[in-house]
Short mmCIF file of N, CA and C and ligand atoms in Angstrom, two decimals:
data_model
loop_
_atom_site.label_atom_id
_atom_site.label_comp_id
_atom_site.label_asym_id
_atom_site.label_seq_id
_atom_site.Cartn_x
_atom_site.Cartn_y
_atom_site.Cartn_z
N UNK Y 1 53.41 -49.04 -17.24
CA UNK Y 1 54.21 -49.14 -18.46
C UNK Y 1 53.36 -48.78 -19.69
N UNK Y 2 54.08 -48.03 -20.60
CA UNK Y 2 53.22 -47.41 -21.78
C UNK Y 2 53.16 -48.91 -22.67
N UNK Y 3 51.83 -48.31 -23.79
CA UNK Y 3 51.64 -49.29 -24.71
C UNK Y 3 52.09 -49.00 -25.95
N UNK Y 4 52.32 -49.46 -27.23
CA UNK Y 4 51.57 -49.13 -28.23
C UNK Y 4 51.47 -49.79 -29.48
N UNK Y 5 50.68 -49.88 -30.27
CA UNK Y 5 50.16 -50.85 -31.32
C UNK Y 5 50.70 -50.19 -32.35
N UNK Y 6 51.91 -51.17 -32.76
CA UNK Y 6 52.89 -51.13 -34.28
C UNK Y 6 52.15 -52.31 -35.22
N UNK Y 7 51.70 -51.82 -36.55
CA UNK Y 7 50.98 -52.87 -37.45
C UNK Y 7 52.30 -53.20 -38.37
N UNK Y 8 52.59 -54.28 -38.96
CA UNK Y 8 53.29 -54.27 -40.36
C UNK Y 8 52.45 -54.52 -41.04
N UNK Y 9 52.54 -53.30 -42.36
CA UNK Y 9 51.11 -53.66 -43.14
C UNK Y 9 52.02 -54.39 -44.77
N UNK Y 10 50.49 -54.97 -45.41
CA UNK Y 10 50.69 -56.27 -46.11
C UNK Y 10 52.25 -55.64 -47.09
N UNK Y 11 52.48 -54.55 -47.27
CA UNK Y 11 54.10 -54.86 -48.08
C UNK Y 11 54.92 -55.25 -47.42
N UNK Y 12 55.10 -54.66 -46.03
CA UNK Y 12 56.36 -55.58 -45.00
C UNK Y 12 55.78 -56.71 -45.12
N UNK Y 13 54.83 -57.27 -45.17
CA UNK Y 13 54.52 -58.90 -44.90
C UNK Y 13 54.61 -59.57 -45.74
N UNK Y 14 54.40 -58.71 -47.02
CA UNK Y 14 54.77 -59.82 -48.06
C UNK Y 14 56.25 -59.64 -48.91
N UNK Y 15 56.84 -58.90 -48.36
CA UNK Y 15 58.55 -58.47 -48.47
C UNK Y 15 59.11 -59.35 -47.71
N UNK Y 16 59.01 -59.65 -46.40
CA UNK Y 16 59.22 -60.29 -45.48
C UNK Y 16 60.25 -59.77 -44.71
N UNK Y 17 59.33 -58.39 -44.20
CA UNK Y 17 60.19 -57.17 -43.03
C UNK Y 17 59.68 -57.88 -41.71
N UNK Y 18 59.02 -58.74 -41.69
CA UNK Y 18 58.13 -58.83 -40.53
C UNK Y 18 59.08 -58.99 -39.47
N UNK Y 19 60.10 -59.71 -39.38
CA UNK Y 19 61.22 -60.42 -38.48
C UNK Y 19 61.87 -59.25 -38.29
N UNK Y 20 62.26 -58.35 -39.16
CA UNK Y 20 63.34 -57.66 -38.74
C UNK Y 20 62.32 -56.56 -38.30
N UNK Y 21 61.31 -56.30 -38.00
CA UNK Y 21 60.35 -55.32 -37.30
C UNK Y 21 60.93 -55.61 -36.31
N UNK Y 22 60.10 -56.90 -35.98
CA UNK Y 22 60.31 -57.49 -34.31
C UNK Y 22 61.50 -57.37 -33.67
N UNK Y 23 62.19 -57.77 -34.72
CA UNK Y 23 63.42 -57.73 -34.10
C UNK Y 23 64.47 -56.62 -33.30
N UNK Y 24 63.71 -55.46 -34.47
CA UNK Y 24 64.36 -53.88 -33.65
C UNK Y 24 63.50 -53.68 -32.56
N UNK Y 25 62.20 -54.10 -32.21
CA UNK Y 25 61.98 -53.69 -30.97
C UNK Y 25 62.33 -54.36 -29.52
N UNK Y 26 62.53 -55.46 -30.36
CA UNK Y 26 62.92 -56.72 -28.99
C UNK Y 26 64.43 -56.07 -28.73
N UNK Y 27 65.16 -55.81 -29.92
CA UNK Y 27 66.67 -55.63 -29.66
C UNK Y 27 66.69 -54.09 -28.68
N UNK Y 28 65.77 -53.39 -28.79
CA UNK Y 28 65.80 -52.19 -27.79
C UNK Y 28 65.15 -52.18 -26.40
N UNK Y 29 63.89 -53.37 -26.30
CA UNK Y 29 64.09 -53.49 -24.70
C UNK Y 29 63.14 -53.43 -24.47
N UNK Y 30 61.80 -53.28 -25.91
CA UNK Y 30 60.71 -53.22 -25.60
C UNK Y 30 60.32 -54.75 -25.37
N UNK Y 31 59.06 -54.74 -24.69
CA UNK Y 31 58.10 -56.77 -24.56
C UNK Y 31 57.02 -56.68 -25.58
N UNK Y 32 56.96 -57.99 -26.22
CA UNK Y 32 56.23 -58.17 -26.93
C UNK Y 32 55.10 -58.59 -26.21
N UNK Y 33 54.10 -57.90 -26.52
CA UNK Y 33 52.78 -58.56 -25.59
C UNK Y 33 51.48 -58.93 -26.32
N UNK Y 34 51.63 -58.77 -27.66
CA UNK Y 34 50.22 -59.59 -28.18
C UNK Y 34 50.89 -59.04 -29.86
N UNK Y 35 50.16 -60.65 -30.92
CA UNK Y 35 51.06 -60.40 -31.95
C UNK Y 35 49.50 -61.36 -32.43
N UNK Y 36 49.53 -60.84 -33.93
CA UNK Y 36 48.36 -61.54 -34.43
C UNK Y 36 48.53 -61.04 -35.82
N UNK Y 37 48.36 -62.07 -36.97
CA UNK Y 37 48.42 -62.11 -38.34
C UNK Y 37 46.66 -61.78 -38.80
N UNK Y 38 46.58 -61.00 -39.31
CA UNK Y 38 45.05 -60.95 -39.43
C UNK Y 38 44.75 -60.19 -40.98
N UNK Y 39 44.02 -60.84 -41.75
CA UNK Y 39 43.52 -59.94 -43.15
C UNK Y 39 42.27 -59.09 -42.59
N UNK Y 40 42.61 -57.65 -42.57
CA UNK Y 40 41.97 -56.99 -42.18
C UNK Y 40 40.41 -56.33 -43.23
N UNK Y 41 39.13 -56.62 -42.35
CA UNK Y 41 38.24 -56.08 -43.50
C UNK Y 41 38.31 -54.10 -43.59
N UNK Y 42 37.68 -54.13 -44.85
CA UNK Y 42 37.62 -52.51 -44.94
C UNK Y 42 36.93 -51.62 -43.54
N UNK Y 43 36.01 -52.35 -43.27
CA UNK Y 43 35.22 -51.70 -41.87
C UNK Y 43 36.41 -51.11 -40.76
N UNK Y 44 37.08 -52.39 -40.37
CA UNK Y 44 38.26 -52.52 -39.54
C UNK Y 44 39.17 -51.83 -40.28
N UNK Y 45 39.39 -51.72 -41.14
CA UNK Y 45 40.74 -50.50 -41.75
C UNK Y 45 39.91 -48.92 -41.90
N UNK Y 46 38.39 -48.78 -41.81
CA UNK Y 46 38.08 -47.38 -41.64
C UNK Y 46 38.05 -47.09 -40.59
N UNK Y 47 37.70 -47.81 -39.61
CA UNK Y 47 37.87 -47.01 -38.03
C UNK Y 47 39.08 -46.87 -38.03
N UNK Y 48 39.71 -47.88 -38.45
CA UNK Y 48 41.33 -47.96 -37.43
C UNK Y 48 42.31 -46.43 -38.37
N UNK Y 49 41.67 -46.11 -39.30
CA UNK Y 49 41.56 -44.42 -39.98
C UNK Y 49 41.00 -43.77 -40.06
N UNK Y 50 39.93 -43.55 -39.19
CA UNK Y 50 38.92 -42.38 -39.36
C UNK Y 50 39.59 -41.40 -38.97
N UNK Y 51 40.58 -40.64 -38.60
CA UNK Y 51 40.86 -39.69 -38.61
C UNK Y 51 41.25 -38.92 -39.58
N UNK Y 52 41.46 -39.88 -41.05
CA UNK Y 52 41.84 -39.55 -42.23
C UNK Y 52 40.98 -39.61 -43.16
N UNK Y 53 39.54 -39.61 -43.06
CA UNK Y 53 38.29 -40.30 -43.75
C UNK Y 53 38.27 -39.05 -44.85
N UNK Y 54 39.00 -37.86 -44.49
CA UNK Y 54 38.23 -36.30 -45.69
C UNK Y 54 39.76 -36.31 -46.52
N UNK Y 55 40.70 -37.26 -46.30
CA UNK Y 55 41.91 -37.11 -47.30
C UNK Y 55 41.65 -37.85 -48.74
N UNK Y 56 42.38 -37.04 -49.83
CA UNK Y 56 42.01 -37.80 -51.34
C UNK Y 56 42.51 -38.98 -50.94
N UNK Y 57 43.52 -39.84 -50.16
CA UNK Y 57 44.60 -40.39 -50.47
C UNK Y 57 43.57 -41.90 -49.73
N UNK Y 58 42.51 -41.51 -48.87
CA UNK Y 58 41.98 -42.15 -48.32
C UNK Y 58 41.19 -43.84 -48.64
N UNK Y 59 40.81 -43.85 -50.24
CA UNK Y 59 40.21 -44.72 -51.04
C UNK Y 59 41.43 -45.44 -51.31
N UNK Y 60 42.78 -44.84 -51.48
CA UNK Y 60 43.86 -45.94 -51.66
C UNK Y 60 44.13 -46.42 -50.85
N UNK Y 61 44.63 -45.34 -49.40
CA UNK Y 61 44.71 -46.03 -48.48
C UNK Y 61 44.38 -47.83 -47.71
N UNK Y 62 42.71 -47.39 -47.83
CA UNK Y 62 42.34 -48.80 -47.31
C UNK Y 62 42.67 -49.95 -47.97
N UNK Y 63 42.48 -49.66 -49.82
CA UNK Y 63 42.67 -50.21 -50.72
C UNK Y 63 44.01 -51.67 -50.42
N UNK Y 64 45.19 -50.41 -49.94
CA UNK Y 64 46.66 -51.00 -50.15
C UNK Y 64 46.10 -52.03 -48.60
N UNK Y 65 45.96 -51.44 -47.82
CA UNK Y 65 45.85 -52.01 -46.44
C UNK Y 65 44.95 -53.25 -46.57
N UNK Y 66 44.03 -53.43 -47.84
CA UNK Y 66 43.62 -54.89 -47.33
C UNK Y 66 43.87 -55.60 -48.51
N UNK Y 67 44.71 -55.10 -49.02
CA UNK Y 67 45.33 -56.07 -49.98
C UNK Y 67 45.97 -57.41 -49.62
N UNK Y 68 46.51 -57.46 -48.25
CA UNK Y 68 46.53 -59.23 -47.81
C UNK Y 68 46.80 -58.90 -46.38
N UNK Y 69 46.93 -60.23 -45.74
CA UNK Y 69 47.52 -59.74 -44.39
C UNK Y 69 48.30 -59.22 -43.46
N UNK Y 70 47.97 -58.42 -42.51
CA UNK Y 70 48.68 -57.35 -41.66
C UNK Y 70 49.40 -58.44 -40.23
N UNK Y 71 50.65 -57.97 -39.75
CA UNK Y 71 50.77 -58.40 -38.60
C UNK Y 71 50.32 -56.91 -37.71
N UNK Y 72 49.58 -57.47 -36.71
CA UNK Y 72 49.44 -56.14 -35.63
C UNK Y 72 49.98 -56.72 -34.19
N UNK Y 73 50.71 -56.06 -33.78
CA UNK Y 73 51.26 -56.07 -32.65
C UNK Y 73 51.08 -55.02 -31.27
N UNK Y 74 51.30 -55.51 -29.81
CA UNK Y 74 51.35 -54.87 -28.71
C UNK Y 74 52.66 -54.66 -28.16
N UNK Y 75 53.21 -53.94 -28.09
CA UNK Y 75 54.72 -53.28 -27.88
C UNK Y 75 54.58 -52.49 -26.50
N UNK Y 76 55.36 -53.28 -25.43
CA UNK Y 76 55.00 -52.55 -24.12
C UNK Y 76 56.66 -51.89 -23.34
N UNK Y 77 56.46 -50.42 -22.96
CA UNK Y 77 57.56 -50.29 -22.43
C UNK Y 77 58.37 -48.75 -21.88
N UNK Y 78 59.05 -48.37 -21.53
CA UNK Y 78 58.67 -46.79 -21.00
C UNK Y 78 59.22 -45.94 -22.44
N UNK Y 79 58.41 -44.90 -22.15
CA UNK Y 79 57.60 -44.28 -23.34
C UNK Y 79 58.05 -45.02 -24.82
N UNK Y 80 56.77 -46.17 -25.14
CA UNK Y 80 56.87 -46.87 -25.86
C UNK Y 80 56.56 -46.41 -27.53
N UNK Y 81 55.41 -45.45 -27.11
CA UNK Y 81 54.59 -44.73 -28.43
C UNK Y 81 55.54 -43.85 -28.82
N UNK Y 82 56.20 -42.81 -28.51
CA UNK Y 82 56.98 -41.47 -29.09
C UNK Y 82 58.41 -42.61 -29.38
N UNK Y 83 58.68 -43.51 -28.57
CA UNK Y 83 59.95 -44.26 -29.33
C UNK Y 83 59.68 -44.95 -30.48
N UNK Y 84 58.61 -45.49 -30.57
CA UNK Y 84 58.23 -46.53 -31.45
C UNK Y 84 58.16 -45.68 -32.76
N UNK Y 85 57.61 -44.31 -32.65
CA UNK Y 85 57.65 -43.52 -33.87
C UNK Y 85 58.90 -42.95 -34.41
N UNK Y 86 59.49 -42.63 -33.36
CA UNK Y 86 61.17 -42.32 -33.95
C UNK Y 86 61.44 -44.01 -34.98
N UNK Y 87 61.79 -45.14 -33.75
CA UNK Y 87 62.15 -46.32 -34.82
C UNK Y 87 61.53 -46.53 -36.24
N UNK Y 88 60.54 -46.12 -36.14
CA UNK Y 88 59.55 -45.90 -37.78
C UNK Y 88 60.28 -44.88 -38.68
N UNK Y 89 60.14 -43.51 -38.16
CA UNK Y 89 60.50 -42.59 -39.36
C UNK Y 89 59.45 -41.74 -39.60
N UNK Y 90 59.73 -40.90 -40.66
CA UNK Y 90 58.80 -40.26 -41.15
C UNK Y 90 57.32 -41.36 -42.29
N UNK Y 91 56.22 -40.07 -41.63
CA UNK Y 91 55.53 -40.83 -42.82
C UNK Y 91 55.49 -40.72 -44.15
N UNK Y 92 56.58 -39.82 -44.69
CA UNK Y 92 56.99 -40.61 -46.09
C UNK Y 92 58.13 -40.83 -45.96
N UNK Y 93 59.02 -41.62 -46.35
CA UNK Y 93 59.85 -42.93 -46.24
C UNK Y 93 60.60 -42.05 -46.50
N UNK Y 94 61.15 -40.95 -47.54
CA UNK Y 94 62.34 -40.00 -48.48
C UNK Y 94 62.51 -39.27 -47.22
N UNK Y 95 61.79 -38.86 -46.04
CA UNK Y 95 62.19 -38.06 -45.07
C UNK Y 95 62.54 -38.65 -44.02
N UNK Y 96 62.51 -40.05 -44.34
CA UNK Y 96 62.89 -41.14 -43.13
C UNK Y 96 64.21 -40.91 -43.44
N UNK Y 97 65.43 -40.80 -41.93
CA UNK Y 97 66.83 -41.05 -41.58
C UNK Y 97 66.90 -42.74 -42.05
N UNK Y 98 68.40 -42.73 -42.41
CA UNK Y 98 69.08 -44.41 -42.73
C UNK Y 98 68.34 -44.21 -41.14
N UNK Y 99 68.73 -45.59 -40.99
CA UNK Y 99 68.71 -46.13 -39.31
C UNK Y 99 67.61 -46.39 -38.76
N UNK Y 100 66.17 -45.77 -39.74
CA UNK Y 100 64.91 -45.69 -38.95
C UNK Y 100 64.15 -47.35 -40.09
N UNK Y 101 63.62 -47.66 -39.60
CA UNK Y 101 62.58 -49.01 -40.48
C UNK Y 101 61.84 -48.26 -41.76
N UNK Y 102 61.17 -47.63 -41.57
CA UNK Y 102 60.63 -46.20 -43.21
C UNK Y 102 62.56 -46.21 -43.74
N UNK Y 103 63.17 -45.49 -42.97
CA UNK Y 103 64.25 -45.09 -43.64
C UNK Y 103 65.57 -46.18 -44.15
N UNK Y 104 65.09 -47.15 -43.84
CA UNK Y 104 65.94 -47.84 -44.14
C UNK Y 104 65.39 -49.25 -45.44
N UNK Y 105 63.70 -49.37 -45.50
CA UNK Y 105 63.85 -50.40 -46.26
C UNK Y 105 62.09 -49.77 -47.19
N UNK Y 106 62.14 -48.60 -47.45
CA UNK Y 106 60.83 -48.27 -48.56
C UNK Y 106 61.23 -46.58 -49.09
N UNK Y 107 60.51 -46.19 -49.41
CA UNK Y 107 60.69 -44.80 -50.45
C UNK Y 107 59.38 -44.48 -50.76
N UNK Y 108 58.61 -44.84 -50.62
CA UNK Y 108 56.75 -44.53 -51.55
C UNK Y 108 56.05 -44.28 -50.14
N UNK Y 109 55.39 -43.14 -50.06
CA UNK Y 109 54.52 -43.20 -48.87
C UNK Y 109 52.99 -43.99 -48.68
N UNK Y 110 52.78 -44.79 -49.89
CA UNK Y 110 51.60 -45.24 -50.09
C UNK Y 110 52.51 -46.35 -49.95
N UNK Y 111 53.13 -46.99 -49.80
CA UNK Y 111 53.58 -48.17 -49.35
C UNK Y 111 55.06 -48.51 -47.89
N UNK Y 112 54.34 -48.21 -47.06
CA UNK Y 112 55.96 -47.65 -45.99
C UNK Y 112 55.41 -48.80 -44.97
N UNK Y 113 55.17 -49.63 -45.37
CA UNK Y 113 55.20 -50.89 -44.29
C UNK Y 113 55.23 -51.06 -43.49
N UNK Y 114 54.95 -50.26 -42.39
CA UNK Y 114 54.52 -50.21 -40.90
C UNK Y 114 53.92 -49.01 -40.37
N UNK Y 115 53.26 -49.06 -39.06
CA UNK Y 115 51.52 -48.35 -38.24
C UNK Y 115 52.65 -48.26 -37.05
N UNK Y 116 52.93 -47.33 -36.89
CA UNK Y 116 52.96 -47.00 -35.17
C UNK Y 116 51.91 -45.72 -34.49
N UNK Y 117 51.48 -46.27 -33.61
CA UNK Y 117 50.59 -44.90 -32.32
C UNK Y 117 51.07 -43.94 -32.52
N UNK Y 118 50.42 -42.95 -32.70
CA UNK Y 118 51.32 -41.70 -32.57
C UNK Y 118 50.59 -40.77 -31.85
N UNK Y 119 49.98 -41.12 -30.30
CA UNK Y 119 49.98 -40.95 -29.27
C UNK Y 119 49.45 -42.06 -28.32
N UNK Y 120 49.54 -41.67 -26.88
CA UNK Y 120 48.76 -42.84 -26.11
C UNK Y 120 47.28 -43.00 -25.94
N UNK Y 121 46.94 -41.80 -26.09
CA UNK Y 121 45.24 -42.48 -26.29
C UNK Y 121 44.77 -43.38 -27.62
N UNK Y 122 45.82 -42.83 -28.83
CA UNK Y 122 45.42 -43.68 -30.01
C UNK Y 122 45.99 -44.57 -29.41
N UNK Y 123 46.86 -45.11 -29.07
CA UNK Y 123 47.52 -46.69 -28.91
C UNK Y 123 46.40 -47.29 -27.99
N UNK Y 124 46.08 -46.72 -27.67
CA UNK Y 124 44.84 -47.29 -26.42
C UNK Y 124 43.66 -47.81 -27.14
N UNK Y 125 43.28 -46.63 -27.99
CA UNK Y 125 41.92 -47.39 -28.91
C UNK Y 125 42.38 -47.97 -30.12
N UNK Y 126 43.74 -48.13 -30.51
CA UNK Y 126 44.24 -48.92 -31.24
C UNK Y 126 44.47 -50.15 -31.07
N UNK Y 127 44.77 -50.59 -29.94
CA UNK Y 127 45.11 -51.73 -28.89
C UNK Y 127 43.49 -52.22 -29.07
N UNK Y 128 42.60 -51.76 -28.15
CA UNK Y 128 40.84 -52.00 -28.43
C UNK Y 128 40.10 -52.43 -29.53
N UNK Y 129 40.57 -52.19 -31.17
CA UNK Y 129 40.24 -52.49 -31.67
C UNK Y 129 41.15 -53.42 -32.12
N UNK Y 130 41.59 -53.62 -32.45
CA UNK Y 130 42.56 -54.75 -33.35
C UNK Y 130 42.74 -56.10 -32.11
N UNK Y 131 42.58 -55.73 -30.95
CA UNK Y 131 42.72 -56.70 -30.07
C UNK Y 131 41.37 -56.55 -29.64
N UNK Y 132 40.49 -56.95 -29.68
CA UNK Y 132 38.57 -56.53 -28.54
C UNK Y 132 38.76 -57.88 -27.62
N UNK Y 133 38.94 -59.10 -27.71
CA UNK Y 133 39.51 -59.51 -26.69
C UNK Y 133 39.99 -59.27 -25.59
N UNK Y 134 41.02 -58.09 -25.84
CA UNK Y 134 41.97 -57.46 -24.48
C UNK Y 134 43.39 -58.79 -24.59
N UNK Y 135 44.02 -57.80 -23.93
CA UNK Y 135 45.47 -57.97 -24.29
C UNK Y 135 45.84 -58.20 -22.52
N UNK Y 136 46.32 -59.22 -22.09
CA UNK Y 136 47.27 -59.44 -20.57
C UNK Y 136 48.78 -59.23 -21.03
N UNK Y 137 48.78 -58.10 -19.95
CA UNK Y 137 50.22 -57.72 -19.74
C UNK Y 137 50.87 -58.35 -18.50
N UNK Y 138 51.70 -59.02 -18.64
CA UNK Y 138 52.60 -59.55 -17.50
C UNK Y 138 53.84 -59.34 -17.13
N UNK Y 139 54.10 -58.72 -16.68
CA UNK Y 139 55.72 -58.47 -16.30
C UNK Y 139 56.43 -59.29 -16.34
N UNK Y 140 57.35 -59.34 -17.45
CA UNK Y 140 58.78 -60.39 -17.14
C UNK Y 140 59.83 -60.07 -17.05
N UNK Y 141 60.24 -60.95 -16.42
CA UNK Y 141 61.81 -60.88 -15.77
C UNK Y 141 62.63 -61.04 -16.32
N UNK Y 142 62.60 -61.45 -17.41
CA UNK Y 142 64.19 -61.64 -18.55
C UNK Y 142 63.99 -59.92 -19.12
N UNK Y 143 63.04 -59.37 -18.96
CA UNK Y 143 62.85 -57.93 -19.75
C UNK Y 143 64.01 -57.35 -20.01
N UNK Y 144 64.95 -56.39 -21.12
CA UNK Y 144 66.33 -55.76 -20.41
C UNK Y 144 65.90 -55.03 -19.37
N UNK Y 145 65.16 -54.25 -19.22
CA UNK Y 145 64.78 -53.14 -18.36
C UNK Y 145 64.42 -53.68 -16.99
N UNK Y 146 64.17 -54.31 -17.00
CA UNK Y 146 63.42 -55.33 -15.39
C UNK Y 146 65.03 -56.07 -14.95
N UNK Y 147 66.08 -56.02 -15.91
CA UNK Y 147 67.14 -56.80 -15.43
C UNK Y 147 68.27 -55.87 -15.01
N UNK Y 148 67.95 -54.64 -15.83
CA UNK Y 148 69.29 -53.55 -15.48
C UNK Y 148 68.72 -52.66 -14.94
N UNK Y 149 67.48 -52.13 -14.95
CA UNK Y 149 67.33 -50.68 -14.26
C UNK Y 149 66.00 -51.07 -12.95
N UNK Y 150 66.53 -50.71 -12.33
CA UNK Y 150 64.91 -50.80 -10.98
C UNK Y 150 64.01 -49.83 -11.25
N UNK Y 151 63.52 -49.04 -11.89
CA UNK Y 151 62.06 -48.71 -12.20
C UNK Y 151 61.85 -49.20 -13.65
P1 GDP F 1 51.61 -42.29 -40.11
O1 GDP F 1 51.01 -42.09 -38.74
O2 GDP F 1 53.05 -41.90 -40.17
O3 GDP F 1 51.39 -43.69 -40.63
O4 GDP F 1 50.87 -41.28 -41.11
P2 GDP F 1 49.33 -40.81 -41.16
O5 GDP F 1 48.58 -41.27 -39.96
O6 GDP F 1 49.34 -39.36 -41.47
O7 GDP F 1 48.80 -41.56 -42.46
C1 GDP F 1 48.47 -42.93 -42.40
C2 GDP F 1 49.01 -43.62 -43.62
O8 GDP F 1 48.37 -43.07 -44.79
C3 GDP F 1 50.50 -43.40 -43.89
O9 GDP F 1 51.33 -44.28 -43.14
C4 GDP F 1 50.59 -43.67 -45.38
O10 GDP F 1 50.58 -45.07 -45.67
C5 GDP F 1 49.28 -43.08 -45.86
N1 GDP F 1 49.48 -41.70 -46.32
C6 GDP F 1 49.70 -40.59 -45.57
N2 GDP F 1 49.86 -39.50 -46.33
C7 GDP F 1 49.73 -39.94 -47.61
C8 GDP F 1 49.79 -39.29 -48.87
O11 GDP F 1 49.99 -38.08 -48.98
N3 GDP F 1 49.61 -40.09 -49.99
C9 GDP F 1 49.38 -41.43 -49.89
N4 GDP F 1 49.19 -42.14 -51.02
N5 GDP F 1 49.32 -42.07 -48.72
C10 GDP F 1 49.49 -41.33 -47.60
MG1 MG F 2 49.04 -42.08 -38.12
#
């Protein structure tokens, strides 16, 4: 089963999108498998963006991101990462569809209140860092998917 690590960053958290995050993924069938409130330091917000380290936008970036605390989450489920980014939207919010979480509750791309993988190896070293612990996945049986479909 695929993974992937959806953050709500501190404007959903302090808007109080956080519930209705969860809530669209639970309502589609994904499992919640690891959930953690955490004020993230700058160190931990530059890896978890180094792929963006040569953008101007980059010094705000971290800026907004540790402005208070993030929920980061483990979202498990078949192809979890390419769905999880549709439910998001675009990454600026004006190109987000109604119906999508960007498209339905922000407009500013420096403030669009949620991190989804946007592939499986990032969700993998996304998962690694924000969780270094490690994350147990367990199969359950109330799952929708474990209750209506056999694979
Ligand atoms: P995402 O995967 O859709 O989140 O987008 P990216 O990985 O490209 O960028 C990471 C985050 O940086 C975005 O979610 C935005 O919060 C921010 N960002 C991206 N592009 C811009 C930009 O042009 N201006 C500003 N201010 N922020 C940006
Ligand atoms: Mg990205």
């Amino acid at each position: 089963m695929e993974r992937t690590y959806i953050m709500v960053k501190p404007d959903g958290v302090e808007r109080g999108i956080v519930g209705e995050i969860i809530k669209r993924f639970e309502q589609r069938g994904f499992q919640l498998t690891a959930l953690e409130l955490i004020h993230p330091s700058k160190e931990l917000l530059e890896e978890h963006y180094c792929d963006l380290k040569t953008k101007g936008f980059f010094p705000s970036l971290i800026e907004y991101m540790s402005s208070g605390p993030v929920v980061g989450m483990v979202w498990t489920g078949k192809d979890a990462v390419k769905t999880g980014r549709k439910m998001l939207g675009e990454t600026n919010p004006l190109n987000s569809a109604p119906g999508t979480i960007r498209g339905d509750f922000c407009i500013e791309v420096g403030r669009n209140i949620c991190h989804g993988s946007d592939a499986v190896e990032s969700a993998e070293r996304e998962i690694a860092l924000w969780f270094p612990r490690g994350v147990k996945t367990v199969a359950r049986s109330h799952s929708i998917h474990s209750l209506f479909y056999e694979n």
